[in-house]
PDB file of C-alpha atoms in Angstrom:
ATOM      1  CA  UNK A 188       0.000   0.000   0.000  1.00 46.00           C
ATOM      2  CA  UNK A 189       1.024   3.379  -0.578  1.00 44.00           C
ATOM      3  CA  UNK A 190       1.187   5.003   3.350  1.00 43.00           C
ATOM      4  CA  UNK A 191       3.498   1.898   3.925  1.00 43.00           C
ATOM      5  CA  UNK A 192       5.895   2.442   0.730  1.00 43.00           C
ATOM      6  CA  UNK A 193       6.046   6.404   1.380  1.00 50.00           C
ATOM      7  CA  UNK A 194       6.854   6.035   4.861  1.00 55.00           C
ATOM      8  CA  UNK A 195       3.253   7.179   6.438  1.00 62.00           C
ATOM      9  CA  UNK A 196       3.274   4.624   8.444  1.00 66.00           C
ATOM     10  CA  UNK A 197       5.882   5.861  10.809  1.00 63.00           C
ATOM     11  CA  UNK A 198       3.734   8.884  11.545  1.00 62.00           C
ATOM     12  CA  UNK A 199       0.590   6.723  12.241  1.00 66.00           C
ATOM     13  CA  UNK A 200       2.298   4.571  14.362  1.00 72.00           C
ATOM     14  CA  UNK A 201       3.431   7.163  16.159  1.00 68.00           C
ATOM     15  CA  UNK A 202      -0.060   8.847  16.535  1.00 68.00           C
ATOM     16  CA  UNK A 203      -0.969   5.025  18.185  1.00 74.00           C
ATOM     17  CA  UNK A 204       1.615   5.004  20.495  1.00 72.00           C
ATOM     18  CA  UNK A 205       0.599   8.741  21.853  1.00 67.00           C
ATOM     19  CA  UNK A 206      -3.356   7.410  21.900  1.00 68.00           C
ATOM     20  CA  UNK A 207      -1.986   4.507  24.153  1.00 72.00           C
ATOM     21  CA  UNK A 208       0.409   6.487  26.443  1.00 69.00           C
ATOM     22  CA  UNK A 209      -2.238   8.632  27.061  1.00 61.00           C
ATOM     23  CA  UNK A 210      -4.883   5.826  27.976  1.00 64.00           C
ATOM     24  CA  UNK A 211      -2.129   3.742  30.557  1.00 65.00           C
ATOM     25  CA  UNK A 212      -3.021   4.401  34.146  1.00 55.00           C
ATOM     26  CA  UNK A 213       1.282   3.671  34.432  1.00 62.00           C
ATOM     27  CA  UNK A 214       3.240   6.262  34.645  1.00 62.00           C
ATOM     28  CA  UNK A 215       6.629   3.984  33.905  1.00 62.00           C
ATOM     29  CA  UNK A 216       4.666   2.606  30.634  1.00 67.00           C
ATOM     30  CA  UNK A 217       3.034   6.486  29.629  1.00 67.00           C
ATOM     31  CA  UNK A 218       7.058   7.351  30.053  1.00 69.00           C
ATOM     32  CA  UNK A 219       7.850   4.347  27.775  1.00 74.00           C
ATOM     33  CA  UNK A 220       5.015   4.816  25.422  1.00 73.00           C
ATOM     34  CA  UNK A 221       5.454   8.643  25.383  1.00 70.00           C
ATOM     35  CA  UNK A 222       9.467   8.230  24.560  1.00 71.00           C
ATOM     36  CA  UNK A 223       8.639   5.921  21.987  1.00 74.00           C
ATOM     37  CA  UNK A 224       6.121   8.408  20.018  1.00 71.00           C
ATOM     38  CA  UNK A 225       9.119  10.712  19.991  1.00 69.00           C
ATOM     39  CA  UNK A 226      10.851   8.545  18.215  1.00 71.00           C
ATOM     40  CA  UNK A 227       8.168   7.995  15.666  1.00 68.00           C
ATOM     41  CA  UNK A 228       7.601  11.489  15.180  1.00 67.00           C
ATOM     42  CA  UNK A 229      11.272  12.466  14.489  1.00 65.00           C
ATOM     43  CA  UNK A 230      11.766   9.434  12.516  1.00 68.00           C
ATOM     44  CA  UNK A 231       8.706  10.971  10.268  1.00 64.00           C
ATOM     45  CA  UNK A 232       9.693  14.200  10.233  1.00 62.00           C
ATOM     46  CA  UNK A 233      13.596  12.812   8.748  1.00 62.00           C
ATOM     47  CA  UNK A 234      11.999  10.311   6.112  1.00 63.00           C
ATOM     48  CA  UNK A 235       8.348  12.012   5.438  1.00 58.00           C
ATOM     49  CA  UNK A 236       9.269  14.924   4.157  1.00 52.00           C
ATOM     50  CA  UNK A 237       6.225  16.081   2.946  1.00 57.00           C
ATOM     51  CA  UNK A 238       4.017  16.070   5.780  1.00 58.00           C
ATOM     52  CA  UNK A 239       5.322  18.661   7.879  1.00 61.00           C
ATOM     53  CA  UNK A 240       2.100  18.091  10.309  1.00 64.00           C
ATOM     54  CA  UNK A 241       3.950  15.171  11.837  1.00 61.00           C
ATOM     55  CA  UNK A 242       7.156  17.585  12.711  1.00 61.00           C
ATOM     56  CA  UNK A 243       5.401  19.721  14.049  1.00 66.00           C
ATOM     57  CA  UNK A 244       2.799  17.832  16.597  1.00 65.00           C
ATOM     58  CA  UNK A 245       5.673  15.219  17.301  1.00 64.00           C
ATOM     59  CA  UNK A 246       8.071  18.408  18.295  1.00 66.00           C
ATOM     60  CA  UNK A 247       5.373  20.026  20.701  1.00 69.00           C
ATOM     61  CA  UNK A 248       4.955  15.982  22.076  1.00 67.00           C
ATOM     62  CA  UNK A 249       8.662  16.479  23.213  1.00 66.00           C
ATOM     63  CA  UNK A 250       8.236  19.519  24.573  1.00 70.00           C
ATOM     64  CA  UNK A 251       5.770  18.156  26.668  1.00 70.00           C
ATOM     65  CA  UNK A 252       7.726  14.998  27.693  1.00 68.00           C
ATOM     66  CA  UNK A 253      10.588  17.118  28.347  1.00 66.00           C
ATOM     67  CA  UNK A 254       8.621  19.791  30.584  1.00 69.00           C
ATOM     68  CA  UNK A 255       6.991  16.750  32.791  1.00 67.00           C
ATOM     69  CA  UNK A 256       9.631  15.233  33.719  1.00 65.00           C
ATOM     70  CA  UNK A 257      11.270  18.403  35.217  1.00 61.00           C
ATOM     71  CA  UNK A 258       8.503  18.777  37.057  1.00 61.00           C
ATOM     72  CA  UNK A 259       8.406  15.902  38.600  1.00 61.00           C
ATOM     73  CA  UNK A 260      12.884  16.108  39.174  1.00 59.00           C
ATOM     74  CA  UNK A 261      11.886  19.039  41.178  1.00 58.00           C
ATOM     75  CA  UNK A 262       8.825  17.936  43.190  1.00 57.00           C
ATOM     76  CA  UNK A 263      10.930  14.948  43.712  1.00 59.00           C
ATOM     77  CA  UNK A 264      14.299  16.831  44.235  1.00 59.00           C
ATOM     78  CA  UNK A 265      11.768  18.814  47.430  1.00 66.00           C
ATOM     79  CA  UNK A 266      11.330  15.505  49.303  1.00 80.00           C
ATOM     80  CA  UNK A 267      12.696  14.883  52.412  1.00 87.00           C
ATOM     81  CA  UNK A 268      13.169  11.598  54.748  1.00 91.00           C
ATOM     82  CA  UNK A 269      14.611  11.558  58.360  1.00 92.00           C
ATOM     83  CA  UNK A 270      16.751   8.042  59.206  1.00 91.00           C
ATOM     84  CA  UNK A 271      13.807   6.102  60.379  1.00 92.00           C
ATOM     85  CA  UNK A 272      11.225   7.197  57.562  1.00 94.00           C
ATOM     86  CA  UNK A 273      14.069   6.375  55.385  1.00 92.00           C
ATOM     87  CA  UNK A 274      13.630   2.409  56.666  1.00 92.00           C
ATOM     88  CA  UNK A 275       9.946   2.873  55.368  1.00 91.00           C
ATOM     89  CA  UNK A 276      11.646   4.077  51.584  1.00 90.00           C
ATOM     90  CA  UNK A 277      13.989   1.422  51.414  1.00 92.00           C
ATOM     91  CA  UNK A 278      12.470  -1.295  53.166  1.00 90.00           C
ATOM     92  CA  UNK A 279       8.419  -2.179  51.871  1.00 88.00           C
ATOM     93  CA  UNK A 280       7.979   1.039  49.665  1.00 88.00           C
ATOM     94  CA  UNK A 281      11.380   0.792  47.898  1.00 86.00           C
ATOM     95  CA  UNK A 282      11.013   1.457  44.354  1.00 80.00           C
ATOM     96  CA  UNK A 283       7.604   3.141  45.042  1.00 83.00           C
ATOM     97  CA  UNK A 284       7.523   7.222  44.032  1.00 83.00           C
ATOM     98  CA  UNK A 285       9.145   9.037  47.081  1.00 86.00           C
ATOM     99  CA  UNK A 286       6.399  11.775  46.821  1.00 86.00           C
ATOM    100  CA  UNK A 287       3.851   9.063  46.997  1.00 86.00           C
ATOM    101  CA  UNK A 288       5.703   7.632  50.080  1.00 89.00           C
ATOM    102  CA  UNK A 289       6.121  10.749  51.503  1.00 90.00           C
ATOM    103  CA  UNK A 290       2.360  11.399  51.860  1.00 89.00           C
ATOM    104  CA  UNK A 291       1.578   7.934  52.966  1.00 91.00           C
ATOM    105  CA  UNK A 292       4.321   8.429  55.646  1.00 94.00           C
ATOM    106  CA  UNK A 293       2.765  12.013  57.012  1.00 93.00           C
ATOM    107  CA  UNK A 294      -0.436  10.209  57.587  1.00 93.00           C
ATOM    108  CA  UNK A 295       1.076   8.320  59.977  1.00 95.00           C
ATOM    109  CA  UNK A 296       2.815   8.696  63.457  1.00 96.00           C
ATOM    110  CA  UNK A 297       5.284   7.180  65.436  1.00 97.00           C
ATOM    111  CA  UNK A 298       5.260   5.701  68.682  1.00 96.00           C
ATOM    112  CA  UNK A 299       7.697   3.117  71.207  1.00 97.00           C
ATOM    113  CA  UNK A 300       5.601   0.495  71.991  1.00 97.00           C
ATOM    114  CA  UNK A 301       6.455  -1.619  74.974  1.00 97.00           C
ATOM    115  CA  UNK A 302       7.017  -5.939  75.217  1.00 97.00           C
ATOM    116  CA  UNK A 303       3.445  -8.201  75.821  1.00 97.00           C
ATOM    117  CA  UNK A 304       1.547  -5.194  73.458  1.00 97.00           C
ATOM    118  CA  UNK A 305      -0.725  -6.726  71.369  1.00 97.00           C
ATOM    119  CA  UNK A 306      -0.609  -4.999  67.648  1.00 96.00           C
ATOM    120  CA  UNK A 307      -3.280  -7.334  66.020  1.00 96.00           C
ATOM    121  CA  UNK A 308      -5.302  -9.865  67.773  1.00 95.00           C
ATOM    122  CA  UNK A 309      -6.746 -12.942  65.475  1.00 95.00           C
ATOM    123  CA  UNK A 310     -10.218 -12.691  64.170  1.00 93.00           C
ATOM    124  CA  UNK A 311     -10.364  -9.105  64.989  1.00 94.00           C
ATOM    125  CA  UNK A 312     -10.245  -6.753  62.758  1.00 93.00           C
ATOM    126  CA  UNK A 313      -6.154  -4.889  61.862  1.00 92.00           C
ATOM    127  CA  UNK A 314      -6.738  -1.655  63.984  1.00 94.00           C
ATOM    128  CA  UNK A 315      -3.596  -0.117  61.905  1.00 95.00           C
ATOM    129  CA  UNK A 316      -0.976  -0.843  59.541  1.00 95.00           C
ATOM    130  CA  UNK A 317       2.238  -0.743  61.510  1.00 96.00           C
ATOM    131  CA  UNK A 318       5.763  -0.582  60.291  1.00 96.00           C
ATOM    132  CA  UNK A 319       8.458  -2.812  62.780  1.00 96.00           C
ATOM    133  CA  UNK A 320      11.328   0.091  62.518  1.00 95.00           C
ATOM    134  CA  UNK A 321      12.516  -1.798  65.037  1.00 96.00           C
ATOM    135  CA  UNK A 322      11.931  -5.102  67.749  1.00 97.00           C
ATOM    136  CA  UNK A 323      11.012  -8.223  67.382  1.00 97.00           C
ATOM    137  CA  UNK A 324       7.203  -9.354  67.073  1.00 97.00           C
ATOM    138  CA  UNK A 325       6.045 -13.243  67.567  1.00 96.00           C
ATOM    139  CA  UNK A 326       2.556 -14.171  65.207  1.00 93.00           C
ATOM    140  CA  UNK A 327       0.657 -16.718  66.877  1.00 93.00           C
ATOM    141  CA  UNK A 328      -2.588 -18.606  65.615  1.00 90.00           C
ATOM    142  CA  UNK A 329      -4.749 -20.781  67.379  1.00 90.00           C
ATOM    143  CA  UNK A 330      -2.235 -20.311  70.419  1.00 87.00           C
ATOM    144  CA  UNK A 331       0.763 -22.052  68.541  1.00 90.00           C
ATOM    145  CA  UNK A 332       3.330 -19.489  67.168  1.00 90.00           C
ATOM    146  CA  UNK A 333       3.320 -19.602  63.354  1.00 86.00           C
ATOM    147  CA  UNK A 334       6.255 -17.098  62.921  1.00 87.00           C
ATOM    148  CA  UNK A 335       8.407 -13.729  63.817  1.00 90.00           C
ATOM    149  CA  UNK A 336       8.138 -10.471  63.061  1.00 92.00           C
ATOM    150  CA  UNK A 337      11.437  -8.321  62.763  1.00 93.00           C
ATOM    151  CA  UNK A 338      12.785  -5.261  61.895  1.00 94.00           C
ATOM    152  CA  UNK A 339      11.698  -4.000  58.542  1.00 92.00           C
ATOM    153  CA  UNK A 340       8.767  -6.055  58.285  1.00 92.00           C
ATOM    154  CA  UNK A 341       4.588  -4.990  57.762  1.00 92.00           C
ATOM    155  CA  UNK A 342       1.925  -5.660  60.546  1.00 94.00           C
ATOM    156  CA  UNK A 343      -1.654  -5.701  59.318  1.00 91.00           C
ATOM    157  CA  UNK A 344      -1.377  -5.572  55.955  1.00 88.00           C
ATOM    158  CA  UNK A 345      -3.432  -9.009  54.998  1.00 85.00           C
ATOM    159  CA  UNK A 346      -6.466  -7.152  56.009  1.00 87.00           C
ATOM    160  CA  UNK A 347      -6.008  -3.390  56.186  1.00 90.00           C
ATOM    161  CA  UNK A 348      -7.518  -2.524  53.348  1.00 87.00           C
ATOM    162  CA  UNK A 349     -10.641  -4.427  53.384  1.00 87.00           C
ATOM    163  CA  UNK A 350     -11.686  -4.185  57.053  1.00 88.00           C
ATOM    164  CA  UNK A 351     -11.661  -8.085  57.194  1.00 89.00           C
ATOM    165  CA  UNK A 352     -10.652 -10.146  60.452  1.00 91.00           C
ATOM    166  CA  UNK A 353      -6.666 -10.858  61.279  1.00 91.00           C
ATOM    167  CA  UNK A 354      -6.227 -14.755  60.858  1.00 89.00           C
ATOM    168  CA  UNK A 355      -3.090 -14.436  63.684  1.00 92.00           C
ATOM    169  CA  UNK A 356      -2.378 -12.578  67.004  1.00 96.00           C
ATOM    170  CA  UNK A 357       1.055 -10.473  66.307  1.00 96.00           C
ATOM    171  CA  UNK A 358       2.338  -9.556  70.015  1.00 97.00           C
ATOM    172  CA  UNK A 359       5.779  -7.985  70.691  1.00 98.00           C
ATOM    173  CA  UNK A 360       8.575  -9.233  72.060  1.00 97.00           C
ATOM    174  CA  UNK A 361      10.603  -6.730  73.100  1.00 97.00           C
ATOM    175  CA  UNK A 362      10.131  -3.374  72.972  1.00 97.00           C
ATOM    176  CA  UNK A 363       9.672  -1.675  69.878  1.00 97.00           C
ATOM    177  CA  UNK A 364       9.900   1.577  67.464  1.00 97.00           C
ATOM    178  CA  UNK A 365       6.839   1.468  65.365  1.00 97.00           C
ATOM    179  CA  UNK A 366       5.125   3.760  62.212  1.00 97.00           C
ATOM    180  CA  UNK A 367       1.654   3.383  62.087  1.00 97.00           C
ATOM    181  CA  UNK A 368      -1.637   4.542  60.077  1.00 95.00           C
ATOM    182  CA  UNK A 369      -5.268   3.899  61.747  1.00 95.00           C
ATOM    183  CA  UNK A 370      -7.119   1.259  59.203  1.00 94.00           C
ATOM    184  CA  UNK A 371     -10.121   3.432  58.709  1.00 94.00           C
ATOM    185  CA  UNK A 372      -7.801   6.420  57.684  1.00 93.00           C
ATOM    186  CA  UNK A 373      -5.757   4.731  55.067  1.00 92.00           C
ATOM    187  CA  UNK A 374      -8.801   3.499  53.724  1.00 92.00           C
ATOM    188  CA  UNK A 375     -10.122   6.841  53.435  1.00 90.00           C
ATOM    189  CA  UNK A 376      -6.947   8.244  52.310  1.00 88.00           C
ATOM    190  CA  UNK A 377      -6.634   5.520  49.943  1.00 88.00           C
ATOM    191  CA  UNK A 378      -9.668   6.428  48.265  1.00 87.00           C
ATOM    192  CA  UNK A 379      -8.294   9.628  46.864  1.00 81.00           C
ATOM    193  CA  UNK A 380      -5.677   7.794  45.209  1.00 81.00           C
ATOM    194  CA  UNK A 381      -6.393   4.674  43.073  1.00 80.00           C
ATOM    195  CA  UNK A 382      -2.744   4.736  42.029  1.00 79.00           C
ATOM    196  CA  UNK A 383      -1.163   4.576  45.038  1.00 83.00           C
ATOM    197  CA  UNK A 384      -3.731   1.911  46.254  1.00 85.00           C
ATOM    198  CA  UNK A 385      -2.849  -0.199  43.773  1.00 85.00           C
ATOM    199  CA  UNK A 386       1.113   0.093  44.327  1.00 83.00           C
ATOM    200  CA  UNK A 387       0.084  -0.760  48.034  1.00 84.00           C
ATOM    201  CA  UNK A 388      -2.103  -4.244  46.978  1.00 86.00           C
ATOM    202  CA  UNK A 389       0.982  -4.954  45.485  1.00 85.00           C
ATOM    203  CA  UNK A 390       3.602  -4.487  47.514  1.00 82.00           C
ATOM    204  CA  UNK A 391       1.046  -6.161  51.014  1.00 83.00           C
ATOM    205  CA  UNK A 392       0.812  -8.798  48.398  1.00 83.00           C
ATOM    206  CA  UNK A 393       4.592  -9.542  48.204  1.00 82.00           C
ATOM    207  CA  UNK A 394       4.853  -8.897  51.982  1.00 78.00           C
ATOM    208  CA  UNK A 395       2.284 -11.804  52.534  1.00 77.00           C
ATOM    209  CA  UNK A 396       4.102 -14.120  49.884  1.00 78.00           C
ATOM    210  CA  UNK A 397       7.576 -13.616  52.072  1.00 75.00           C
ATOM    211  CA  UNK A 398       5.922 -14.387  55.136  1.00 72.00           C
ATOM    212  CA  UNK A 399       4.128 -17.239  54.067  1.00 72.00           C
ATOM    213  CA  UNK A 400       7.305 -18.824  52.521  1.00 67.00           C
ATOM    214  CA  UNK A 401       9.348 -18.297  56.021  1.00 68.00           C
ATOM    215  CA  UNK A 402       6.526 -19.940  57.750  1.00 62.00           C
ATOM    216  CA  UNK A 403       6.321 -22.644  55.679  1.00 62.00           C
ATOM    217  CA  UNK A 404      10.022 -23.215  56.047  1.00 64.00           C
ATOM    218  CA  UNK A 405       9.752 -22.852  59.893  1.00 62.00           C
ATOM    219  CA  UNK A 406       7.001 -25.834  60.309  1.00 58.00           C
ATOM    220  CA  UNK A 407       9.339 -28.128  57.460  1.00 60.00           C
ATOM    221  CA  UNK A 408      11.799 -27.452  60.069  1.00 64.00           C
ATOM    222  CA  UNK A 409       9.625 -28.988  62.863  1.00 60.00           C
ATOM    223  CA  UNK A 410       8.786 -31.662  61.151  1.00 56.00           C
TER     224      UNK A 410
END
């Protein structure tokens, strides 16, 4: 076909690749998608030489790339983590936007909690989501102990989100440094923010998978 042999195609593949970057609810794959466009469009604008409509939407497109993501260098470049919010960063939000932990960390507080306290008590509802900055935790179901938490680890996080009933007891050990958001205002929180919900489901999700593999290799062990 003709828009193949003449090289059209470049600029309508690039017009695809903006309608898709656009519709992605990802902001690594919009980056991807976006990047890719540019290419398209400069590729067309080299090659298609007589459609100068291509040049010149494809040159405002990376503008546009080029002015969002200094926007968000600087609103990133703004954000600010003392030592122990750091642990939340780089421990079960590593990887995650900093501005996105940043607000999830401000509607929070911390507290020292003391040995024998009782963060989540089995087919109760998770009163919070907790953060272990520090301490050691023991989770205990049907009175036998099923596993530890430590440092670094997620309390609360199986059923935070959807108000459901703990299926363990978690009770410290020793005394403890601890971050912690009330269940009822993540949730609302949470509802403001579909994105960062959804980076949360994940990462409770992988949280849950590494706890359930160390349990299961703690009863092989007593076996």
């Amino acid at each position: 076909m003709k828009w193949l042999a003449d090289g059209a195609w470049l600029g309508h593949a690039g017009i695809l690749l903006l309608i898709a970057a656009v519709l992605t609810s990802r902001d690594l794959h919009r980056s991807v998608l976006f990047g890719l466009a540019a290419m398209f469009g400069v590729a067309t604008s080299i090659f298609v030489i007589d459609r100068p409509s291509y040049a010149l939407l494809f040159s405002l497109l990376v503008v546009v790339m080029l002015l969002r993501f200094a926007v968000r260098a600087l609103s990133r470049a703004g954000v600010r983590f003392t030592e122990e919010e750091a642990k939340l960063r780089d421990g079960p939000f590593i990887g995650v936007d900093p501005v996105m932990v940043r607000r999830l960390i401000d509607e929070g507080h911390w507290l020292d909690a003391q040995r024998g306290d009782v963060l989540v008590a089995e087919a109760q509802a998770a009163p919070c989501l907790f953060f272990l900055a520090s301490g050691t935790a023991e989770v205990r179901h049907a009175n036998a102990v099923v596993g530890h938490c430590t440092s670094g680890d997620l309390i609360g996080e199986a059923s935070v989100l959807n108000g459901g009933s703990a299926t363990a007891t978690v009770r410290l050990l020793t005394p403890a440094r601890l971050w912690f958001v009330p269940a009822e205002r993540l949730r609302a929180f949470l509802v403001a923010d579909g994105k960062l919900r959804a980076v949360l489901q994940d990462r409770f999700a992988e949280a849950l998978r590494t706890k359930l593999a160390s349990a299961n290799a703690r009863a092989a062990q007593t076996v």
